[in-house]
Amino acid sequence: MSDFKRKLDQMMGDTSKQERRIKQRVHERLQKPARKFSWQVLFVSAAIPLVALFLILTIDPTNYLSSDKGPGIPYDPLDDLAQISALQKKQQLSAVDYEEFATLPHFEEVDGLYYVDKETFSLQGSSEAMHTVIERKVNLFDEVVYEAGDIVRTMTNTTSHLPTYMDVYYKVIAVPGDRVVLKNGKLEINGKPLPSDIMDRYEKQGITIVGGYDQLLNAREYFLLNHFPASKTVQGATITPVHKIYGQVVGIATEERTYSIYMDYLTGQLTGDYTPEQYFDLYIYDDLLGFGNSLKTPAFTEISRLGELFVEASYRKTASVSDNEVEIRYQYGREGVADRAFTMKRVSGSDRWAIAE
């Protein structure tokens, strides 16, 4: 025992018990207090699963519990394709109202990226033979070149599961970036029912829209419907790539007053002084859209994408090689896409140009 402790005991008596009590109190204060039972904690814990169940029951099940999130019943185009093809063969798919074109601009000359549709029609009060004027678009692979509401012509046998036809006028319903949902004849664009005059026309005339889509249109896709559907018919809605669209209807031309190599060709008066590029276009036009019985050239017999070459006219440039030879070169300016060149030569003893072998 230390001297200090001995003197303290002599003064105050034995302090061992008091020291033990002090140490015990200090020890108790340093310990973490025991957890007390809380009715609030119990209530919150019990409420969590109830709230979760409430949210599940009140959330729109079509958005969160839909089978669209997984495999479903796929759309089968076979029967609809058969019906549409049968209507087309009987010329019962469309009922074109040519009077709608009466307000379009009249073209005195058709050249460059413009061409005339070979189908002839007449308007009330006029005896002239008329054709619609179609515009091929600039930069069709680099920009959104058509808008909703545009009237277009297409190639047949597109890659869509339902076909388009060359002699049908189609209306652009949705453009790249739009989300298209079509199920059981109900069509939505970007989550909303389509507010369109064409949809009103379809409903009033008992026309059924067929197809099955739930997808975002990519940068080169457009959603099309027949602009002049016949009453009580089945009409296919198609997602069509831009290189399968021949162009937009922008005007009308007449055989009597409009100057164009296409008009001369269609009327059997191909006697004008035309440029090599005009002849080049006419060769493709004749093979794709014309009568296919003249202007034959072996240079095109092995080309599988004539339609694309016609539509892609804005990507080509013409360069003179000599007085009797011209190069037409397609330049896309895209990595991995090679240029393509053709040579036009003057036919000996005439003003006509032909594609060189």
CSV table of N, CA and C in Angstrom, one decimal, residues 196-208 230-232:
chain,number,residue,atom,x,y,z
A,196,SER,N,-54.8,12.2,-87.7
A,196,SER,CA,-54.5,12.5,-89.1
A,196,SER,C,-55.7,12.3,-89.9
A,197,ASP,N,-55.8,13.1,-91.0
A,197,ASP,CA,-56.9,13.0,-91.9
A,197,ASP,C,-57.0,11.6,-92.5
A,198,ILE,N,-55.8,11.1,-92.8
A,198,ILE,CA,-55.8,9.7,-93.4
A,198,ILE,C,-56.4,8.7,-92.5
A,199,MET,N,-56.2,8.8,-91.2
A,199,MET,CA,-56.8,7.8,-90.3
A,199,MET,C,-58.3,8.0,-90.2
A,200,ASP,N,-58.8,9.3,-90.3
A,200,ASP,CA,-60.3,9.5,-90.3
A,200,ASP,C,-60.9,8.9,-91.6
A,201,ARG,N,-60.1,9.0,-92.7
A,201,ARG,CA,-60.6,8.5,-94.0
A,201,ARG,C,-60.6,6.9,-93.9
A,202,TYR,N,-59.6,6.4,-93.3
A,202,TYR,CA,-59.6,4.9,-93.2
A,202,TYR,C,-60.8,4.4,-92.4
A,203,GLU,N,-61.1,5.1,-91.3
A,203,GLU,CA,-62.2,4.7,-90.4
A,203,GLU,C,-63.5,4.8,-91.1
A,204,LYS,N,-63.8,5.9,-91.7
A,204,LYS,CA,-65.1,6.2,-92.4
A,204,LYS,C,-65.3,5.2,-93.6
A,205,GLN,N,-64.3,4.8,-94.2
A,205,GLN,CA,-64.4,4.0,-95.4
A,205,GLN,C,-64.3,2.5,-95.1
A,206,GLY,N,-64.2,2.2,-93.8
A,206,GLY,CA,-64.1,0.8,-93.4
A,206,GLY,C,-62.8,0.1,-93.9
A,207,ILE,N,-61.7,0.8,-93.8
A,207,ILE,CA,-60.4,0.2,-94.2
A,207,ILE,C,-59.6,-0.3,-93.0
A,208,THR,N,-59.1,-1.4,-93.2
A,208,THR,CA,-58.3,-2.1,-92.1
A,208,THR,C,-56.8,-1.9,-92.3
A,230,ALA,N,-58.7,2.1,-101.4
A,230,ALA,CA,-60.0,1.8,-101.8
A,230,ALA,C,-60.8,1.5,-100.6
A,231,SER,N,-62.1,1.7,-100.6
A,231,SER,CA,-63.0,1.5,-99.5
A,231,SER,C,-63.1,0.0,-99.2
A,232,LYS,N,-63.2,-0.3,-97.9
A,232,LYS,CA,-63.4,-1.7,-97.4
A,232,LYS,C,-62.3,-2.7,-97.9
